[in-house]
């Protein structure tokens, strides 16, 4: 039988029809896709994988996204907010262990207490690491002023998933109010790019109501937006969320997992020099999920360094790895598992996306300034 994937890869014509074909590929054709995405990744970023020590510093959130286990209306979550000391200790741990970078992530709040606390944490983290630790923020939609303040205080990457690039799908996943506006999220992404952040976005894969057309549209959206980094992974249901009533309509978890790998592989074909994260949700489905993603195109891993007692309350979805599970993220364990897929950690490096420096002349100046 003719291998259409081979033809698409040769022609590099990535229109919606061909993207859908790639996303639906199976067996030999899927393996052909994975071989090509692995080849491209290797050509552009070698076998290095960059660490972002993930600090989930608070699960308090003002929003009510229909898919998320820590949404405001879920009263069955024990809310927490790490003390500054605990956050700084986690950052110190990342620095001492040569992680190169951290991600500060939390629920979304926009009051001044929250935003100025982050500003001082950024400054403290820069101080304790002699400016050497790279910092990514993932704390939702904020004003231009706040994004600028954080950028000046030392954050240089920002992750804000668009979640679903089709506005009508987005609407079905969020309450219909000002706090959950698709246009605002888009405006925020534009602001982040304008200010000079290395800008990351992403989507969930296997959502209720989501079609292959939506997923192909997500890939084209992120490509056209010229993003520097992506974090996308399977949607995993959570019992205490409104979307649970559509559980029976979802693809089986294994299929969502495989589709997520295909999304990563296809996106690597579209954007060869960006950073692609192997999302934690992949690991919730398959213990080797992140490594499988690294094998076929991802080059960033976010080991969880949130103190164990809090980790279990950052419960976005079911089966999220718990603090009582084997410590899959211990340094030797992660390194050994990466070795199994022919990858090695880029210790002590920021591991910035080459794309950012190609995209902006300003980026080049920034690189020199930040690495001094
Ligand atoms: N609050 C910030 C925001 O929403 O941008 C950052 C933290 S939020 C918990 C990080 C990501 O978790 C979201 O962008 C969303 O894609 C993901 N997430 C939430 N619920 C999920 C679920 N049920 N399955 C998979 N991913 C989920
Ligand atoms: Fe809050 Fe982010 Fe969860 Fe939405 S996805 S409810 S903003 S933590």
Short mmCIF file of C-alpha atoms and ligand atoms in Angstrom, two decimals:
data_model
loop_
_atom_site.label_atom_id
_atom_site.label_comp_id
_atom_site.label_asym_id
_atom_site.label_seq_id
_atom_site.Cartn_x
_atom_site.Cartn_y
_atom_site.Cartn_z
CA UNK A 1 0.00 0.00 0.00
CA UNK A 2 1.22 3.51 -0.83
CA UNK A 3 2.61 5.38 2.16
CA UNK A 4 0.92 8.78 2.03
CA UNK A 5 2.81 10.02 5.10
CA UNK A 6 6.05 9.66 3.12
CA UNK A 7 4.56 11.85 0.35
CA UNK A 8 3.43 14.50 2.82
CA UNK A 9 6.82 14.57 4.52
CA UNK A 10 8.51 14.92 1.16
CA UNK A 11 6.20 17.65 -0.13
CA UNK A 12 6.17 19.49 3.23
CA UNK A 13 2.72 20.73 2.33
CA UNK A 14 1.20 21.15 5.77
CA UNK A 15 -2.35 22.21 4.99
CA UNK A 16 -5.29 21.20 7.17
CA UNK A 17 -6.00 18.08 5.14
CA UNK A 18 -2.45 16.78 5.38
CA UNK A 19 -2.13 17.68 9.04
CA UNK A 20 -5.26 15.67 9.80
CA UNK A 21 -3.88 12.75 7.80
CA UNK A 22 -0.68 12.85 9.88
CA UNK A 23 -2.65 13.06 13.13
CA UNK A 24 -4.71 10.03 12.12
CA UNK A 25 -1.72 7.97 10.98
CA UNK A 26 -1.20 4.54 12.51
CA UNK A 27 1.26 1.63 12.37
CA UNK A 28 4.02 2.02 9.77
CA UNK A 29 2.81 5.46 8.73
CA UNK A 30 2.86 6.73 12.31
CA UNK A 31 6.34 5.29 12.78
CA UNK A 32 7.46 7.07 9.62
CA UNK A 33 6.17 10.33 11.12
CA UNK A 34 7.96 9.66 14.42
CA UNK A 35 11.23 8.83 12.64
CA UNK A 36 11.14 12.12 10.77
CA UNK A 37 10.26 14.23 13.83
CA UNK A 38 13.04 12.53 15.81
CA UNK A 39 15.49 13.20 12.98
CA UNK A 40 14.58 16.90 12.84
CA UNK A 41 14.78 17.28 16.58
CA UNK A 42 18.21 15.69 16.59
CA UNK A 43 19.38 17.89 13.75
CA UNK A 44 18.29 21.09 15.52
CA UNK A 45 18.77 20.38 19.23
CA UNK A 46 20.89 17.25 19.36
CA UNK A 47 20.17 14.80 22.17
CA UNK A 48 20.05 17.44 24.92
CA UNK A 49 16.98 17.79 27.13
CA UNK A 50 16.63 20.92 29.24
CA UNK A 51 15.19 20.85 32.73
CA UNK A 52 12.70 23.33 34.16
CA UNK A 53 12.26 22.59 37.85
CA UNK A 54 8.51 23.01 38.31
CA UNK A 55 7.34 24.82 41.47
CA UNK A 56 3.54 24.69 41.76
CA UNK A 57 3.54 27.34 44.43
CA UNK A 58 -0.20 27.80 44.98
CA UNK A 59 -3.44 26.14 43.91
CA UNK A 60 -5.59 29.15 44.78
CA UNK A 61 -7.35 30.38 41.67
CA UNK A 62 -9.95 32.99 40.84
CA UNK A 63 -11.05 31.21 37.69
CA UNK A 64 -13.42 28.43 36.90
CA UNK A 65 -12.18 26.69 33.76
CA UNK A 66 -14.53 23.74 33.22
CA UNK A 67 -11.72 21.18 32.89
CA UNK A 68 -9.48 22.03 35.83
CA UNK A 69 -9.46 20.30 39.22
CA UNK A 70 -8.27 23.40 41.09
CA UNK A 71 -10.98 25.68 39.69
CA UNK A 72 -12.38 28.11 42.20
CA UNK A 73 -15.75 26.37 42.58
CA UNK A 74 -14.22 23.04 43.56
CA UNK A 75 -14.67 22.97 47.31
CA UNK A 76 -13.07 19.54 47.67
CA UNK A 77 -9.53 20.84 47.27
CA UNK A 78 -7.33 21.75 50.17
CA UNK A 79 -5.98 25.14 49.15
CA UNK A 80 -2.35 26.01 49.79
CA UNK A 81 0.08 28.81 49.17
CA UNK A 82 3.76 28.07 49.71
CA UNK A 83 5.67 30.42 52.01
CA UNK A 84 8.33 32.55 50.30
CA UNK A 85 10.99 30.56 52.15
CA UNK A 86 9.66 27.28 50.70
CA UNK A 87 9.67 28.69 47.17
CA UNK A 88 13.19 30.05 47.57
CA UNK A 89 14.38 26.72 48.99
CA UNK A 90 12.94 24.91 45.97
CA UNK A 91 14.68 27.39 43.65
CA UNK A 92 17.92 26.89 45.59
CA UNK A 93 17.53 23.14 45.17
CA UNK A 94 17.15 23.59 41.40
CA UNK A 95 20.20 25.83 41.32
CA UNK A 96 22.35 23.53 43.48
CA UNK A 97 21.40 20.57 41.31
CA UNK A 98 22.25 22.34 38.07
CA UNK A 99 18.72 22.36 36.64
CA UNK A 100 19.48 25.60 34.81
CA UNK A 101 15.89 26.89 35.00
CA UNK A 102 12.71 26.81 37.02
CA UNK A 103 9.03 27.36 36.27
CA UNK A 104 6.87 29.18 38.79
CA UNK A 105 3.28 28.07 38.25
CA UNK A 106 0.03 28.64 40.14
CA UNK A 107 -3.65 29.32 39.90
CA UNK A 108 -4.53 32.73 38.50
CA UNK A 109 -4.88 35.75 40.78
CA UNK A 110 -4.44 39.36 39.76
CA UNK A 111 -4.47 41.33 43.01
CA UNK A 112 -1.47 43.52 43.82
CA UNK A 113 -0.46 41.38 46.77
CA UNK A 114 -0.05 38.44 44.42
CA UNK A 115 1.67 40.32 41.61
CA UNK A 116 4.11 42.22 43.77
CA UNK A 117 4.95 39.09 45.72
CA UNK A 118 5.99 37.46 42.45
CA UNK A 119 8.13 40.48 41.62
CA UNK A 120 10.05 40.18 44.86
CA UNK A 121 10.38 36.41 44.51
CA UNK A 122 11.86 36.88 41.04
CA UNK A 123 14.43 39.31 42.42
CA UNK A 124 15.28 36.98 45.32
CA UNK A 125 15.70 33.99 43.02
CA UNK A 126 17.98 35.99 40.73
CA UNK A 127 19.99 37.03 43.78
CA UNK A 128 20.36 33.55 45.28
CA UNK A 129 21.51 32.13 41.94
CA UNK A 130 23.82 35.00 41.00
CA UNK A 131 21.46 35.62 38.03
CA UNK A 132 22.22 32.16 36.71
CA UNK A 133 18.86 30.43 37.14
CA UNK A 134 16.48 30.95 34.22
CA UNK A 135 12.87 31.66 35.23
CA UNK A 136 9.69 30.84 33.35
CA UNK A 137 6.38 32.11 34.69
CA UNK A 138 3.02 30.41 34.20
CA UNK A 139 0.56 32.38 36.26
CA UNK A 140 -2.11 33.28 33.77
CA UNK A 141 -3.56 36.47 32.33
CA UNK A 142 -2.24 39.76 33.71
CA UNK A 143 -1.99 43.38 32.64
CA UNK A 144 0.79 44.75 30.43
CA UNK A 145 2.17 46.66 33.39
CA UNK A 146 2.47 43.51 35.48
CA UNK A 147 4.03 41.48 32.67
CA UNK A 148 6.60 44.28 32.22
CA UNK A 149 7.33 44.46 35.93
CA UNK A 150 8.02 40.71 36.04
CA UNK A 151 10.14 40.83 32.91
CA UNK A 152 12.27 43.57 34.41
CA UNK A 153 12.53 41.62 37.67
CA UNK A 154 14.08 38.66 35.85
CA UNK A 155 11.43 36.41 34.27
CA UNK A 156 12.32 35.82 30.66
CA UNK A 157 9.96 33.07 29.53
CA UNK A 158 6.19 32.86 29.93
CA UNK A 159 3.86 29.95 29.34
CA UNK A 160 0.21 30.75 28.67
CA UNK A 161 -1.66 27.99 26.93
CA UNK A 162 -4.39 29.12 24.58
CA UNK A 163 -6.00 25.78 25.62
CA UNK A 164 -8.07 25.58 22.40
CA UNK A 165 -7.41 27.95 19.51
CA UNK A 166 -10.91 27.63 18.07
CA UNK A 167 -12.93 30.37 19.84
CA UNK A 168 -16.15 28.37 19.78
CA UNK A 169 -14.46 25.35 21.37
CA UNK A 170 -12.80 27.67 23.89
CA UNK A 171 -16.24 28.99 24.80
CA UNK A 172 -17.53 25.49 25.56
CA UNK A 173 -14.63 24.90 27.96
CA UNK A 174 -14.98 28.10 29.98
CA UNK A 175 -17.69 30.13 31.69
CA UNK A 176 -19.09 32.84 29.46
CA UNK A 177 -17.80 35.91 31.30
CA UNK A 178 -15.12 38.59 31.26
CA UNK A 179 -12.72 36.52 33.36
CA UNK A 180 -12.66 33.77 30.75
CA UNK A 181 -12.41 35.72 27.53
CA UNK A 182 -10.69 34.13 24.53
CA UNK A 183 -9.78 37.55 23.17
CA UNK A 184 -8.15 38.58 26.40
CA UNK A 185 -6.03 35.43 26.42
CA UNK A 186 -4.96 36.18 22.87
CA UNK A 187 -4.18 39.79 23.78
CA UNK A 188 -2.04 38.54 26.66
CA UNK A 189 -0.04 36.30 24.33
CA UNK A 190 0.54 39.28 22.04
CA UNK A 191 1.65 41.41 24.98
CA UNK A 192 4.11 38.79 26.19
CA UNK A 193 5.67 38.59 22.75
CA UNK A 194 5.79 42.38 22.44
CA UNK A 195 7.48 42.83 25.82
CA UNK A 196 10.20 40.41 24.81
CA UNK A 197 9.42 37.21 26.67
CA UNK A 198 10.21 33.91 25.07
CA UNK A 199 6.59 33.07 24.61
CA UNK A 200 5.05 29.67 25.04
CA UNK A 201 1.54 28.45 24.50
CA UNK A 202 -0.20 25.12 24.04
CA UNK A 203 -3.42 23.18 24.01
CA UNK A 204 -5.05 20.18 25.61
CA UNK A 205 -5.55 17.16 23.41
CA UNK A 206 -8.57 14.87 23.50
CA UNK A 207 -10.97 17.41 24.98
CA UNK A 208 -14.72 16.87 24.77
CA UNK A 209 -16.16 18.38 21.55
CA UNK A 210 -12.67 18.65 20.00
CA UNK A 211 -12.28 17.52 16.38
CA UNK A 212 -9.26 16.70 14.22
CA UNK A 213 -9.93 19.98 12.40
CA UNK A 214 -9.58 21.78 15.74
CA UNK A 215 -6.24 20.09 16.41
CA UNK A 216 -4.91 20.87 12.94
CA UNK A 217 -6.10 24.45 13.52
CA UNK A 218 -4.21 24.52 16.85
CA UNK A 219 -0.99 23.55 15.10
CA UNK A 220 -1.44 26.24 12.46
CA UNK A 221 -2.43 28.82 15.07
CA UNK A 222 0.73 28.22 17.09
CA UNK A 223 2.85 28.22 13.95
CA UNK A 224 1.35 31.47 12.67
CA UNK A 225 1.74 33.04 16.10
CA UNK A 226 5.45 32.29 15.78
CA UNK A 227 5.74 30.91 19.30
CA UNK A 228 9.07 30.01 20.87
CA UNK A 229 7.92 27.18 23.11
CA UNK A 230 4.99 24.84 23.45
CA UNK A 231 3.56 22.75 26.24
CA UNK A 232 0.72 20.56 25.07
CA UNK A 233 -0.56 17.32 26.45
CA UNK A 234 -3.56 15.10 26.90
CA UNK A 235 -6.70 16.37 28.58
CA UNK A 236 -7.39 14.17 31.60
CA UNK A 237 -10.77 14.35 33.24
CA UNK A 238 -11.31 15.30 36.87
CA UNK A 239 -14.36 14.11 38.80
CA UNK A 240 -15.08 17.48 40.42
CA UNK A 241 -15.33 19.49 37.23
CA UNK A 242 -18.26 20.30 34.94
CA UNK A 243 -16.70 18.49 31.97
CA UNK A 244 -16.88 15.14 33.76
CA UNK A 245 -20.39 14.65 32.36
CA UNK A 246 -18.86 14.16 28.90
CA UNK A 247 -16.49 11.45 30.09
CA UNK A 248 -18.18 8.73 28.05
CA UNK A 249 -17.59 10.71 24.85
CA UNK A 250 -13.83 10.93 25.30
CA UNK A 251 -11.21 8.93 23.46
CA UNK A 252 -9.69 6.23 25.67
CA UNK A 253 -6.68 7.52 27.64
CA UNK A 254 -4.22 5.50 25.54
CA UNK A 255 -5.59 7.06 22.36
CA UNK A 256 -5.32 10.55 23.86
CA UNK A 257 -1.74 9.72 24.77
CA UNK A 258 -0.88 8.55 21.26
CA UNK A 259 -2.61 11.54 19.70
CA UNK A 260 -0.57 13.84 21.96
CA UNK A 261 2.65 12.21 20.74
CA UNK A 262 1.50 12.73 17.15
CA UNK A 263 0.71 16.40 17.86
CA UNK A 264 4.25 16.83 19.22
CA UNK A 265 5.79 15.03 16.25
CA UNK A 266 3.82 17.01 13.67
CA UNK A 267 4.56 20.29 15.39
CA UNK A 268 8.27 19.46 15.35
CA UNK A 269 7.95 19.24 11.55
CA UNK A 270 6.30 22.65 11.48
CA UNK A 271 8.62 24.42 13.92
CA UNK A 272 12.03 22.84 13.94
CA UNK A 273 13.89 25.15 16.32
CA UNK A 274 11.40 25.78 19.13
CA UNK A 275 11.36 24.23 22.59
CA UNK A 276 8.74 21.53 23.01
CA UNK A 277 7.96 20.38 26.54
CA UNK A 278 7.08 16.80 27.38
CA UNK A 279 4.03 17.56 29.55
CA UNK A 280 3.45 16.07 32.99
CA UNK A 281 0.00 14.87 31.86
CA UNK A 282 1.77 12.39 29.54
CA UNK A 283 3.40 10.87 32.60
CA UNK A 284 0.02 10.55 34.31
CA UNK A 285 -1.05 8.15 31.56
CA UNK A 286 2.22 6.32 30.98
CA UNK A 287 5.13 6.30 33.47
CA UNK A 288 7.51 6.61 30.50
CA UNK A 289 5.26 9.15 28.77
CA UNK A 290 7.60 12.12 28.94
CA UNK A 291 10.57 10.08 27.72
CA UNK A 292 8.51 8.77 24.80
CA UNK A 293 7.76 12.38 23.88
CA UNK A 294 11.47 13.24 24.11
CA UNK A 295 12.24 10.41 21.74
CA UNK A 296 9.99 11.79 19.01
CA UNK A 297 10.44 15.54 19.27
CA UNK A 298 10.26 17.12 22.73
CA UNK A 299 13.41 18.68 24.24
CA UNK A 300 12.22 20.07 27.59
CA UNK A 301 11.18 18.26 30.78
CA UNK A 302 9.73 19.85 33.89
CA UNK A 303 10.71 17.74 36.92
CA UNK A 304 8.37 18.54 39.78
CA UNK A 305 10.27 20.14 42.67
CA UNK A 306 7.21 21.35 44.61
CA UNK A 307 7.56 20.22 48.25
CA UNK A 308 5.78 16.85 48.56
CA UNK A 309 3.16 17.86 51.12
CA UNK A 310 1.67 20.39 48.70
CA UNK A 311 2.12 18.47 45.47
CA UNK A 312 -0.91 16.29 46.06
CA UNK A 313 -3.21 19.32 46.31
CA UNK A 314 -2.19 20.66 42.90
CA UNK A 315 -4.62 18.18 41.50
CA UNK A 316 -5.51 19.39 38.01
CA UNK A 317 -6.66 15.97 36.78
CA UNK A 318 -6.92 12.37 37.87
CA UNK A 319 -3.80 10.17 38.20
CA UNK A 320 -1.48 13.16 38.50
CA UNK A 321 1.75 11.68 39.94
CA UNK A 322 1.64 11.92 43.76
CA UNK A 323 4.36 12.62 46.29
CA UNK A 324 3.86 9.07 47.61
CA UNK A 325 4.58 7.55 44.17
CA UNK A 326 8.11 6.41 43.38
CA UNK A 327 10.18 9.56 42.98
CA UNK A 328 10.36 9.41 39.19
CA UNK A 329 11.92 12.86 39.19
CA UNK A 330 14.91 12.06 41.40
CA UNK A 331 17.99 13.23 39.53
CA UNK A 332 19.52 9.82 38.89
CA UNK A 333 16.13 8.25 37.98
CA UNK A 334 15.34 10.92 35.39
CA UNK A 335 18.82 10.78 33.93
CA UNK A 336 18.67 6.98 33.63
CA UNK A 337 15.27 7.09 31.94
CA UNK A 338 16.38 9.76 29.50
CA UNK A 339 19.39 7.62 28.65
CA UNK A 340 17.01 4.82 27.69
CA UNK A 341 15.69 7.03 24.87
CA UNK A 342 19.12 8.28 23.81
CA UNK A 343 18.84 11.69 25.50
CA UNK A 344 20.91 13.46 28.14
CA UNK A 345 20.18 16.41 30.44
CA UNK A 346 21.69 19.78 29.54
CA UNK A 347 22.77 20.48 33.12
CA UNK A 348 23.28 24.09 34.11
CA UNK A 349 21.99 25.47 30.79
CA UNK A 350 19.00 27.70 30.22
CA UNK A 351 18.26 25.82 27.04
CA UNK A 352 16.55 28.74 25.34
CA UNK A 353 14.71 28.10 22.11
CA UNK A 354 16.92 28.90 19.15
CA UNK A 355 13.76 30.14 17.51
CA UNK A 356 13.60 33.11 19.85
CA UNK A 357 17.02 34.34 18.80
CA UNK A 358 16.23 33.87 15.15
CA UNK A 359 12.88 35.60 15.58
CA UNK A 360 14.15 38.75 17.21
CA UNK A 361 17.20 40.90 16.84
CA UNK A 362 16.29 42.11 20.31
CA UNK A 363 16.51 38.53 21.45
CA UNK A 364 20.17 38.45 20.44
CA UNK A 365 20.94 41.48 22.58
CA UNK A 366 18.91 40.03 25.43
CA UNK A 367 20.90 36.80 25.31
CA UNK A 368 24.18 38.64 25.78
CA UNK A 369 22.76 40.76 28.56
CA UNK A 370 21.20 37.91 30.54
CA UNK A 371 24.16 35.57 30.23
CA UNK A 372 26.74 37.99 31.46
N1 LIG B 1 -3.48 29.12 35.99
C1 LIG B 1 -2.55 29.24 34.94
C2 LIG B 1 -3.22 29.10 33.59
O1 LIG B 1 -4.30 28.52 33.54
O2 LIG B 1 -2.64 29.55 32.59
C3 LIG B 1 -1.39 28.26 35.04
C4 LIG B 1 -1.66 26.99 35.76
S1 LIG B 1 -2.79 25.91 34.94
C5 LIG B 1 -3.11 24.70 36.16
C6 LIG B 1 -1.70 25.08 33.81
C7 LIG B 1 -2.34 24.23 32.75
O3 LIG B 1 -2.95 23.08 33.29
C8 LIG B 1 -3.45 24.88 31.97
O4 LIG B 1 -2.95 25.75 30.99
C9 LIG B 1 -4.21 23.67 31.41
O5 LIG B 1 -3.88 23.44 30.04
C10 LIG B 1 -3.68 22.50 32.26
N2 LIG B 1 -4.81 21.72 32.77
C11 LIG B 1 -5.79 22.13 33.59
N3 LIG B 1 -6.70 21.14 33.76
C12 LIG B 1 -6.28 20.09 33.02
C13 LIG B 1 -6.79 18.78 32.78
N4 LIG B 1 -7.94 18.37 33.32
N5 LIG B 1 -6.09 17.96 31.95
C14 LIG B 1 -4.93 18.36 31.40
N6 LIG B 1 -4.39 19.58 31.59
C15 LIG B 1 -5.06 20.44 32.40
FE1 LIG B 2 -7.23 28.35 37.31
FE2 LIG B 2 -5.37 27.78 35.44
FE3 LIG B 2 -7.00 25.87 36.45
FE4 LIG B 2 -8.05 27.71 34.85
S1 LIG B 2 -6.47 26.16 34.30
S2 LIG B 2 -8.93 27.01 36.78
S3 LIG B 2 -6.84 29.49 35.43
S4 LIG B 2 -5.46 27.00 37.53
#
